XYZ file of C-alpha atoms in Angstrom:
676
model
C 46.490 61.096 62.899
C 48.676 58.156 61.154
C 48.101 54.758 62.582
C 51.950 54.396 63.964
C 51.585 51.004 65.795
C 52.914 48.925 63.122
C 56.319 50.921 62.839
C 59.606 49.512 64.325
C 60.250 51.213 67.656
C 62.737 54.047 66.289
C 60.189 55.698 64.002
C 57.300 55.116 66.867
C 59.481 57.478 69.006
C 60.397 60.018 66.861
C 56.865 60.520 65.207
C 55.434 60.342 68.766
C 57.536 63.319 70.311
C 56.539 65.473 66.949
C 52.718 64.394 66.896
C 52.597 65.120 70.805
C 52.335 69.001 70.244
C 49.871 68.591 67.532
C 47.597 66.482 69.557
C 47.177 69.189 71.920
C 44.862 70.874 69.542
C 42.400 68.391 69.362
C 41.968 65.964 72.419
C 40.057 63.352 70.521
C 43.233 62.345 68.510
C 44.833 61.103 72.060
C 43.425 57.738 71.858
C 45.357 57.110 68.433
C 48.783 58.460 69.634
C 51.181 55.897 70.526
C 52.161 55.090 74.274
C 55.278 57.861 74.033
C 53.016 60.629 72.486
C 50.164 59.920 75.138
C 52.687 60.446 77.883
C 54.152 63.723 76.580
C 50.481 64.962 75.918
C 49.781 63.934 79.667
C 52.572 65.445 80.630
C 51.579 68.961 79.003
C 48.221 68.762 81.174
C 45.653 67.044 78.661
C 44.789 64.704 81.423
C 45.058 60.885 81.642
C 41.653 59.600 79.621
C 42.999 58.197 76.725
C 46.757 57.082 78.285
C 47.785 53.348 78.175
C 49.091 51.612 80.685
C 52.804 52.100 80.092
C 52.091 56.103 79.642
C 50.388 55.974 82.814
C 53.458 54.464 84.528
C 55.674 57.415 83.015
C 53.155 59.957 84.504
C 53.148 57.720 87.851
C 56.833 58.306 87.976
C 57.114 61.882 87.580
C 54.411 62.433 90.546
C 55.741 59.838 92.921
C 58.907 61.896 94.206
C 56.673 64.485 95.035
C 54.159 62.378 96.673
C 56.972 60.686 99.113
C 57.970 64.105 100.165
C 54.541 65.517 100.611
C 53.815 62.160 102.364
C 57.087 62.735 104.648
C 56.050 66.387 105.882
C 52.726 65.348 106.612
C 53.877 62.688 109.066
C 53.688 59.519 106.809
C 51.019 57.688 104.516
C 47.375 57.549 105.820
C 46.689 53.634 105.908
C 43.061 54.105 105.497
C 43.586 55.989 102.090
C 46.042 53.081 100.970
C 43.063 50.662 101.824
C 40.935 52.654 99.814
C 42.744 52.526 96.605
C 41.017 50.796 93.544
C 42.619 47.783 91.861
C 45.636 47.904 89.861
C 44.908 48.538 86.050
C 45.413 45.610 83.753
C 48.447 45.699 81.398
C 46.126 46.309 78.283
C 45.021 49.909 76.467
C 41.919 50.790 78.113
C 39.100 52.413 76.472
C 37.602 55.955 77.281
C 34.466 54.422 79.092
C 36.712 51.983 81.445
C 38.618 54.765 81.997
C 36.183 56.950 82.986
C 34.826 54.413 85.131
C 37.915 53.653 87.339
C 38.326 57.659 87.625
C 34.867 57.776 88.883
C 35.217 54.996 91.331
C 38.218 57.519 93.430
C 36.811 59.818 96.232
C 36.301 63.128 95.245
C 38.463 64.861 97.950
C 41.752 64.043 99.355
C 42.118 65.976 102.763
C 41.830 69.412 100.996
C 43.016 68.865 97.697
C 41.143 70.131 94.858
C 39.332 67.286 92.314
C 41.634 67.196 89.539
C 44.780 67.032 91.622
C 43.326 64.320 93.978
C 42.712 62.084 90.632
C 46.312 62.495 89.553
C 47.983 61.875 92.962
C 45.876 58.779 93.631
C 45.964 57.538 89.773
C 49.765 57.724 90.033
C 50.057 56.143 93.306
C 47.828 53.225 92.237
C 49.965 52.722 88.911
C 53.362 53.109 90.808
C 52.363 50.262 93.090
C 51.048 48.271 90.321
C 54.465 48.576 88.227
C 56.490 48.233 91.653
C 59.249 45.864 89.900
C 60.256 48.804 87.794
C 59.836 51.171 90.775
C 60.863 49.403 94.024
C 64.744 50.430 92.779
C 63.695 53.931 93.198
C 61.800 53.661 96.613
C 63.870 54.095 99.819
C 62.343 51.530 102.085
C 63.396 53.273 105.233
C 61.772 56.457 104.111
C 58.280 54.917 104.331
C 57.608 51.033 105.576
C 54.064 51.599 104.574
C 54.954 52.137 101.074
C 57.320 49.458 101.192
C 54.802 46.897 102.147
C 52.663 48.102 99.408
C 55.375 47.502 97.057
C 56.100 44.364 98.237
C 52.551 43.027 97.991
C 52.188 44.499 94.631
C 55.372 42.829 93.120
C 54.067 39.283 93.643
C 50.563 40.142 91.766
C 52.548 41.807 88.819
C 55.102 38.998 88.658
C 53.375 37.682 85.424
C 54.087 40.989 83.396
C 55.610 40.534 79.869
C 59.275 40.209 80.098
C 59.753 42.234 77.010
C 57.797 45.424 78.598
C 60.598 46.288 80.951
C 64.496 45.685 80.779
C 64.973 42.538 82.840
C 66.812 43.975 86.357
C 65.648 41.131 88.733
C 68.757 39.881 90.445
C 70.256 43.195 90.677
C 72.907 43.442 87.992
C 76.036 45.367 88.921
C 76.219 49.138 87.903
C 78.515 51.746 87.039
C 78.140 55.328 88.184
C 79.620 58.308 86.812
C 78.265 61.830 87.997
C 74.327 61.390 87.828
C 74.455 58.620 85.152
C 74.387 54.966 85.891
C 74.693 52.280 83.240
C 74.705 48.716 83.610
C 78.355 46.900 83.694
C 79.169 44.410 80.664
C 81.683 42.029 81.650
C 81.838 40.474 78.384
C 82.929 43.617 76.903
C 80.204 43.306 73.782
C 80.024 46.932 74.447
C 82.698 49.182 74.646
C 83.488 51.156 78.068
C 86.641 52.461 79.578
C 87.000 54.139 83.044
C 89.851 55.726 82.217
C 87.821 58.006 79.752
C 85.972 60.047 82.969
C 88.598 62.467 82.524
C 87.314 62.834 78.946
C 83.639 62.871 79.577
C 83.920 65.385 82.642
C 85.802 67.965 80.446
C 83.172 67.587 77.857
C 80.535 68.198 80.087
C 82.269 71.423 81.449
C 83.152 72.802 78.086
C 79.360 72.084 77.080
C 77.869 73.840 79.983
C 80.381 76.818 78.991
C 79.481 76.331 75.135
C 75.456 76.920 76.087
C 76.054 79.887 78.089
C 78.405 81.307 75.565
C 75.968 80.600 72.774
C 73.072 82.409 74.559
C 75.356 85.341 75.300
C 76.410 85.902 71.452
C 72.469 85.382 70.646
C 71.540 88.163 73.054
C 74.472 90.439 71.669
C 73.056 89.920 68.184
C 69.406 90.510 69.038
C 70.924 93.623 70.874
C 72.703 95.011 67.892
C 69.358 94.520 65.798
C 67.383 96.076 68.262
C 69.670 99.030 67.899
C 69.681 99.358 64.303
C 65.636 99.942 64.269
C 64.804 103.569 63.645
C 63.402 105.634 67.118
C 59.944 105.841 65.831
C 59.747 102.250 64.160
C 61.025 100.840 67.291
C 58.460 102.654 69.557
C 55.684 101.531 67.021
C 56.795 97.683 67.220
C 56.661 97.813 71.304
C 53.463 99.052 71.006
C 51.188 96.152 72.364
C 48.158 98.522 70.998
C 49.599 98.659 67.097
C 51.469 95.095 67.237
C 49.400 93.623 69.687
C 52.500 91.565 71.125
C 55.214 92.312 73.804
C 58.480 93.349 73.345
C 60.309 91.911 70.039
C 63.518 91.435 71.197
C 62.200 89.239 73.888
C 59.849 87.358 71.340
C 62.997 86.763 69.181
C 65.153 85.781 72.409
C 62.627 83.015 72.953
C 63.454 81.577 69.396
C 66.695 80.452 70.392
C 66.081 76.489 70.914
C 67.969 74.435 73.207
C 71.147 72.884 71.331
C 70.791 69.914 69.786
C 73.559 67.287 70.463
C 74.757 64.300 68.357
C 76.773 61.406 70.162
C 78.169 59.842 66.847
C 79.553 56.690 68.224
C 77.317 55.965 71.480
C 78.184 52.349 72.455
C 76.943 52.177 76.168
C 75.128 55.669 75.787
C 77.087 56.658 78.960
C 77.996 59.982 77.608
C 74.663 60.936 76.153
C 73.030 60.202 79.447
C 75.387 62.356 81.054
C 74.862 65.522 78.918
C 71.130 64.944 79.262
C 71.107 64.911 83.224
C 74.239 67.254 83.943
C 74.176 70.005 81.456
C 71.514 72.429 82.084
C 69.510 74.082 79.172
C 70.631 71.025 76.534
C 67.858 70.079 73.945
C 67.731 66.481 72.327
C 70.852 64.169 72.285
C 70.634 62.004 69.586
C 72.869 58.921 70.300
C 74.160 56.975 67.123
C 75.840 53.394 67.025
C 75.990 50.857 63.902
C 76.573 48.185 66.642
C 72.779 46.410 67.469
C 74.106 45.257 70.819
C 75.502 48.693 71.857
C 71.894 50.316 71.012
C 69.892 47.763 72.946
C 72.316 48.252 75.813
C 72.032 52.050 75.362
C 68.169 51.671 75.415
C 68.502 49.601 78.580
C 70.630 52.568 80.297
C 68.294 55.465 78.920
C 65.363 53.600 80.536
C 67.279 52.810 83.849
C 67.977 56.628 84.178
C 64.359 57.562 84.647
C 62.252 60.170 82.819
C 64.720 62.926 82.158
C 67.157 60.665 80.536
C 64.067 58.919 78.543
C 62.824 62.310 77.432
C 65.920 63.559 76.188
C 68.236 60.511 74.534
C 67.214 58.870 71.681
C 68.925 56.027 70.564
C 69.534 55.505 66.748
C 70.838 52.270 64.719
C 73.015 53.827 61.744
C 76.481 54.271 60.419
C 77.394 57.596 61.831
C 79.164 58.990 58.538
C 75.862 58.536 56.695
C 73.910 59.845 59.638
C 75.524 62.807 59.425
C 75.789 63.372 55.902
C 72.018 63.485 55.868
C 71.456 65.903 58.621
C 73.773 68.760 57.356
C 74.132 71.927 59.803
C 71.560 70.234 61.938
C 73.431 69.776 65.545
C 74.713 72.395 67.421
C 77.122 69.788 69.130
C 78.836 66.623 67.759
C 80.654 64.746 69.897
C 83.051 62.009 68.473
C 85.003 59.730 70.340
C 85.845 56.841 67.992
C 88.240 53.637 69.082
C 91.273 54.826 67.118
C 91.561 57.410 64.640
C 88.614 59.906 63.779
C 89.676 60.493 60.197
C 87.420 58.639 58.404
C 84.445 60.634 60.493
C 85.532 64.248 59.669
C 84.050 65.050 56.417
C 80.805 64.350 57.229
C 80.966 65.713 61.082
C 82.324 69.432 59.783
C 79.050 69.280 57.318
C 76.849 68.007 60.312
C 77.595 70.775 62.693
C 75.035 74.028 62.422
C 77.221 77.544 62.145
C 78.583 78.432 65.275
C 78.399 74.833 66.745
C 80.788 73.018 68.303
C 82.560 69.778 67.574
C 84.600 67.676 69.803
C 86.692 65.294 68.601
C 89.084 62.626 70.278
C 91.921 60.492 68.777
C 93.484 57.711 70.617
C 95.942 56.501 67.801
C 98.866 58.406 69.541
C 101.599 55.901 67.941
C 100.553 57.190 64.536
C 100.114 60.844 65.358
C 103.354 61.178 67.388
C 105.451 60.118 64.504
C 105.782 56.378 65.280
C 104.254 55.232 62.010
C 104.485 58.476 59.888
C 103.377 56.948 56.583
C 100.324 55.952 58.135
C 99.488 59.546 59.666
C 100.114 60.881 56.281
C 97.631 58.442 54.749
C 95.160 59.101 57.605
C 95.572 62.973 58.298
C 97.655 64.592 55.560
C 100.662 65.347 57.753
C 103.873 63.804 58.115
C 105.220 64.268 61.661
C 108.430 64.667 62.726
C 109.622 62.804 65.869
C 110.709 65.274 68.965
C 109.677 66.026 72.431
C 106.920 68.175 71.185
C 105.038 64.914 69.490
C 101.917 65.091 71.578
C 101.421 68.676 70.806
C 102.246 68.227 67.149
C 99.588 65.626 67.487
C 97.083 68.137 68.568
C 98.072 70.278 65.757
C 97.964 67.771 63.285
C 94.257 66.477 63.961
C 93.239 70.571 63.945
C 94.907 70.813 60.709
C 92.871 67.897 59.389
C 89.742 69.339 60.619
C 90.512 72.488 58.918
C 91.668 70.995 55.532
C 88.075 69.103 55.499
C 86.116 72.358 56.867
C 87.718 74.741 54.038
C 85.997 71.947 51.277
C 82.488 73.263 52.214
C 83.484 76.932 52.754
C 83.502 76.441 56.609
C 86.298 77.167 58.891
C 87.483 76.329 62.584
C 88.195 78.148 65.864
C 89.853 75.868 68.555
C 88.730 76.638 71.890
C 90.463 74.013 73.944
C 92.856 71.117 72.779
C 94.304 69.051 75.479
C 96.587 65.721 75.469
C 95.988 63.659 78.285
C 96.520 60.083 79.460
C 96.923 58.238 76.245
C 94.644 60.383 73.933
C 94.270 63.793 72.437
C 90.885 65.665 72.690
C 90.063 69.074 70.736
C 87.122 71.307 71.170
C 86.626 73.478 67.779
C 83.554 75.811 66.762
C 82.792 75.881 63.109
C 81.551 78.509 61.173
C 80.592 79.561 57.486
C 82.436 81.750 55.534
C 83.834 81.948 51.851
C 85.896 84.774 51.995
C 87.457 84.011 55.427
C 88.354 80.145 53.907
C 90.562 82.142 51.507
C 93.137 82.721 54.623
C 93.070 79.337 55.680
C 96.797 78.794 54.591
C 98.254 81.461 56.936
C 97.016 78.834 59.820
C 99.448 76.259 58.386
C 102.806 75.962 58.572
C 105.741 73.661 57.569
C 108.387 72.443 60.580
C 112.053 72.038 59.906
C 113.783 69.858 62.587
C 117.688 69.299 62.940
C 118.391 65.824 63.289
C 121.641 66.812 65.624
C 120.324 69.284 68.229
C 116.527 68.856 67.667
C 116.360 72.705 66.928
C 112.935 73.246 64.920
C 111.947 76.298 62.913
C 108.489 76.789 61.186
C 107.323 78.496 58.071
C 103.835 79.396 57.132
C 102.293 77.872 54.012
C 100.975 81.216 52.720
C 101.684 84.804 53.000
C 99.670 88.355 52.869
C 100.633 90.787 50.392
C 100.442 94.145 52.283
C 99.760 95.927 48.972
C 96.471 94.205 48.432
C 93.500 95.143 50.418
C 91.611 92.040 49.490
C 94.122 90.226 52.173
C 93.950 87.132 49.930
C 96.921 84.232 50.950
C 99.926 83.946 48.591
C 102.561 81.176 48.415
C 105.217 82.061 50.634
C 108.711 82.876 49.501
C 111.707 80.678 49.933
C 112.486 78.340 52.923
C 113.261 80.055 56.216
C 116.133 77.663 57.168
C 119.468 77.019 55.114
C 120.583 73.092 54.065
C 122.537 72.888 57.101
C 121.897 73.750 60.650
C 123.660 76.877 61.704
C 124.134 75.757 65.651
C 125.411 72.189 64.914
C 125.935 71.773 61.086
C 123.481 68.811 60.677
C 120.594 68.684 57.881
C 117.110 69.103 58.474
C 113.855 67.016 58.182
C 110.553 68.547 57.305
C 107.032 67.698 58.393
C 104.088 69.157 56.943
C 101.674 70.612 57.353
C 100.550 71.494 61.109
C 98.223 74.211 62.742
C 100.268 76.925 63.647
C 97.459 79.127 64.976
C 96.351 79.301 68.530
C 95.338 75.944 69.787
C 93.236 77.188 72.743
C 91.068 80.592 73.631
C 92.477 81.455 77.096
C 89.040 83.188 78.360
C 87.266 79.778 77.277
C 89.782 77.817 79.701
C 89.833 80.481 82.283
C 85.885 80.335 82.174
C 85.402 76.881 82.402
C 88.051 76.492 85.136
C 86.031 78.941 87.394
C 82.765 77.071 86.674
C 84.606 73.666 87.567
C 85.873 75.003 90.914
C 82.608 76.596 91.805
C 81.164 72.620 91.307
C 84.148 70.809 92.070
C 81.834 68.109 94.021
C 80.273 67.561 90.721
C 83.034 66.187 88.770
C 84.517 62.643 89.575
C 87.554 63.666 87.815
C 88.005 67.202 89.025
C 91.847 67.457 89.888
C 92.717 65.870 86.287
C 90.793 68.320 84.377
C 91.379 71.468 86.571
C 95.008 70.949 86.630
C 94.724 70.799 83.046
C 92.694 73.798 82.387
C 94.839 75.683 84.818
C 98.062 74.643 82.676
C 96.410 75.590 79.528
C 95.296 79.054 80.865
C 98.705 79.528 81.491
C 100.067 78.980 78.067
C 101.521 81.393 75.432
C 99.085 81.145 72.751
C 101.131 82.195 69.733
C 104.173 80.128 70.330
C 103.588 76.608 68.561
C 105.633 73.424 69.835
C 108.219 73.573 72.535
C 111.671 72.788 73.598
C 112.732 70.582 76.631
C 114.809 71.352 79.320
C 116.233 67.951 79.575
C 116.902 67.532 76.186
C 118.782 70.775 75.445
C 120.986 69.800 78.485
C 121.299 66.178 76.964
C 122.633 67.671 73.785
C 125.401 69.614 75.390
C 126.023 67.000 78.462
C 125.796 69.772 81.232
C 123.827 69.908 84.396
C 120.255 71.356 84.305
C 119.731 74.624 85.408
C 116.218 75.236 87.395
C 113.090 76.155 85.675
C 113.012 79.238 87.675
C 116.746 80.222 86.590
C 115.765 79.371 83.028
C 112.419 81.225 82.743
C 113.992 84.224 84.254
C 116.990 84.254 81.599
C 114.330 84.187 78.788
C 112.400 87.159 80.326
C 115.683 88.982 80.773
C 116.367 88.600 77.212
C 113.064 90.566 76.208
C 111.080 87.409 75.699
C 107.954 85.448 76.707
C 108.022 81.989 78.349
C 105.169 79.382 79.616
C 104.734 75.962 80.463
C 102.670 73.585 78.949
C 100.054 71.311 79.867
C 101.849 68.091 77.575
C 105.021 68.100 79.515
C 105.924 69.375 82.831
C 109.443 70.315 81.222
C 108.114 71.799 78.479
C 109.566 75.730 77.612
C 107.171 77.314 75.472
C 108.694 80.876 73.996
C 108.735 83.278 71.403
C 112.268 83.456 71.691
C 114.349 81.820 68.532
C 116.601 78.953 68.893
C 119.775 81.322 68.521
C 118.847 83.125 71.746
C 117.999 79.788 73.594
C 121.416 78.427 72.491
C 123.031 81.491 73.793
C 121.342 80.832 77.048
C 122.893 77.411 77.040
C 126.179 78.331 76.228
C 126.280 81.158 79.051
C 125.107 78.446 81.596
C 127.955 76.065 80.360
C 130.627 78.955 81.001
C 129.306 79.052 84.625
C 129.196 74.989 84.867
C 131.869 73.752 82.615
C 131.510 70.407 81.171
C 134.028 67.615 79.852
C 135.309 67.866 76.408
C 133.614 65.891 73.626
C 134.255 64.451 69.896
C 134.457 67.364 67.760
C 131.784 65.798 65.253
C 129.395 65.936 67.988
C 126.186 68.365 67.872
C 127.008 69.680 71.655
C 131.040 70.495 70.894
C 129.719 72.355 67.535
C 127.561 74.064 69.484
C 129.785 75.325 72.300
C 132.417 76.091 70.079
C 130.620 79.320 69.123
C 130.606 82.068 71.222
C 127.044 83.536 72.482
C 125.852 86.575 70.967
C 123.618 87.159 73.998
C 124.850 87.508 77.727
C 122.164 85.802 79.653
C 121.139 87.058 82.879
C 119.890 83.963 85.427
C 118.976 86.635 88.033
C 115.024 85.917 89.049
C 112.819 88.203 87.733
C 109.370 89.575 89.465
C 106.511 87.744 87.941
C 108.417 84.897 86.944
C 107.594 81.645 87.594
C 106.580 81.225 91.294
C 105.656 78.310 93.675
C 102.365 76.710 92.595
C 99.450 76.463 94.952
C 97.618 73.906 92.841
C 99.391 71.119 91.015
C 99.614 70.937 87.192
C 100.393 67.150 86.542
C 98.594 64.573 88.658
C 99.144 61.306 88.916
C 96.806 58.436 87.551
C 94.225 57.195 90.196
C 95.023 53.569 89.762
C 96.696 51.054 88.218
C 96.287 50.198 84.615
C 94.760 53.468 83.724
C 95.009 53.399 79.752
C 93.173 52.051 77.010
C 91.395 49.077 77.004
C 90.492 46.328 74.533
C 88.235 46.976 71.831
C 84.312 45.925 72.127
C 83.966 42.556 71.083
C 87.170 41.026 72.203
C 88.068 39.368 75.395
C 89.520 41.528 77.966
C 92.744 40.237 79.527
C 93.249 39.162 83.037
C 95.139 41.810 84.932
C 98.035 40.573 86.983
C 95.869 41.562 90.471
C 93.115 39.762 89.503
C 94.874 36.386 89.247
C 95.445 36.273 92.912
């Protein structure tokens, strides 16, 4: 066994976790394991013979809760048993002989308990009392007053312990709780935290839960397919224990699916990583990476503060996220990118880091850039030139997806968006990444150019590529001439072009519906339940093949007419033979597969029923109304149209100043209500 005591903390943690299983084969090696490795071996059942004091504390924590429950069931703690406890071990690494002497001093029976279990219970109780400064936050004094007296008495004797051994928690620092996770508050803003991102974190937890279930389902289907391909006689032989000496091959292969490994590339306080570890069942190791030493130290304290489960799953790592992801290709099933601002600098390494079939969760908060406020900056960061319109937030989602796809296809990979949302002041996309050189060839079919009229805001899309029907290879070819003329056919104004955006579906409706049902079944778990359930409800109702949308207010403002109701406009589109839905981005959005000519004909018919004042001839509205409608619209309500909704789709912010916060390292601004 290598001597790991001289290494820094992070290598020792990693090496001890990997060497714990190897040490199970040889109990004599337990004495040379680091603290964390010894703790893992003890938890695996090898015993306490060579555990250092710090590792004993971890074992004690694992058994203290169960001990309290049993004492409560039996009517309290036996005072005589507490008085008979041996002295607290000194905070040094004991030898085998000292440990054996300590264990030999314990009584051989506790009530009717077997000898090994009695040792473990008394030892864990003793160590728990000895390290009461760490454990007193986790013991409810109202439950067992005798335990409280012991903790109070032991805390005095343990006050001389080394301060570097445990996080400083004296004085009760302020904490922040989200779900099951709790972190220490940092009022100096040296580590970034934004309360408004609770919507982001809760949605990510919900999507990650469903991804793990979907991943297991896909694995089972794959195994079933392999199982049916085996010839009957070979299949019978493989299932015969007398021939193979094993159980069902399919069941054995099923166990080979490892828990998903998660990377939080920009961890900050580690709150998101801790939530994943505590709230997502079936999750594997969570690596929390940050290049800020202060953030990593805060992350370690927060991980330690959240107990054994968080400490066993979350591993903090000080590194540059880009370099770390590049040096771990296809290693992580889940990669979470939530930067302060643009994620563009991390995308190329992120798409290489995700395992085949894994999921990339990416946020962008630079909405002024993506929505067209700084179009030239957007082109330099994302490779797309946005146009300003009412659909700017959905266009932001499609620009980000196009950017991720453009990075992925360089490595013979492609993306499949499952959930893409705009909420509050940022956008968030969840995409699965697969590897296929053949599928990458059809990537141009997923991109489109956008032509928008500067007069009436009509827009048209044109795919970058096309498929030659005579070619069986389905290779994308360049698109023919533009689909729009030099001037708008409705108002005679010119077009501006935005290129390129993602024009394929940005959601999987079955994912949205399934995640929504899971959220509703666990509504009490999510702090942001109202917000994320409203968004997922809207997403599950959106038309998948209708890129961008028109705004009802924008149409009426162009014509300077009164607004029809949403029900009437939806009915007119459906009566014309087209589909229509709302959008989670804008409550006035109209997503439809009807062309702009049909939409303007409906508005012309509406103006005939509700006349407007005359306008100058050169106005876009005058030129539109000067043409006769080719379609006679019907505004009668149709069955199955827009009806009254039982649940809200757009909920207000829970409090004031619900938005972006100052970057870490900068002093926080004093809000107006704090001055009073």
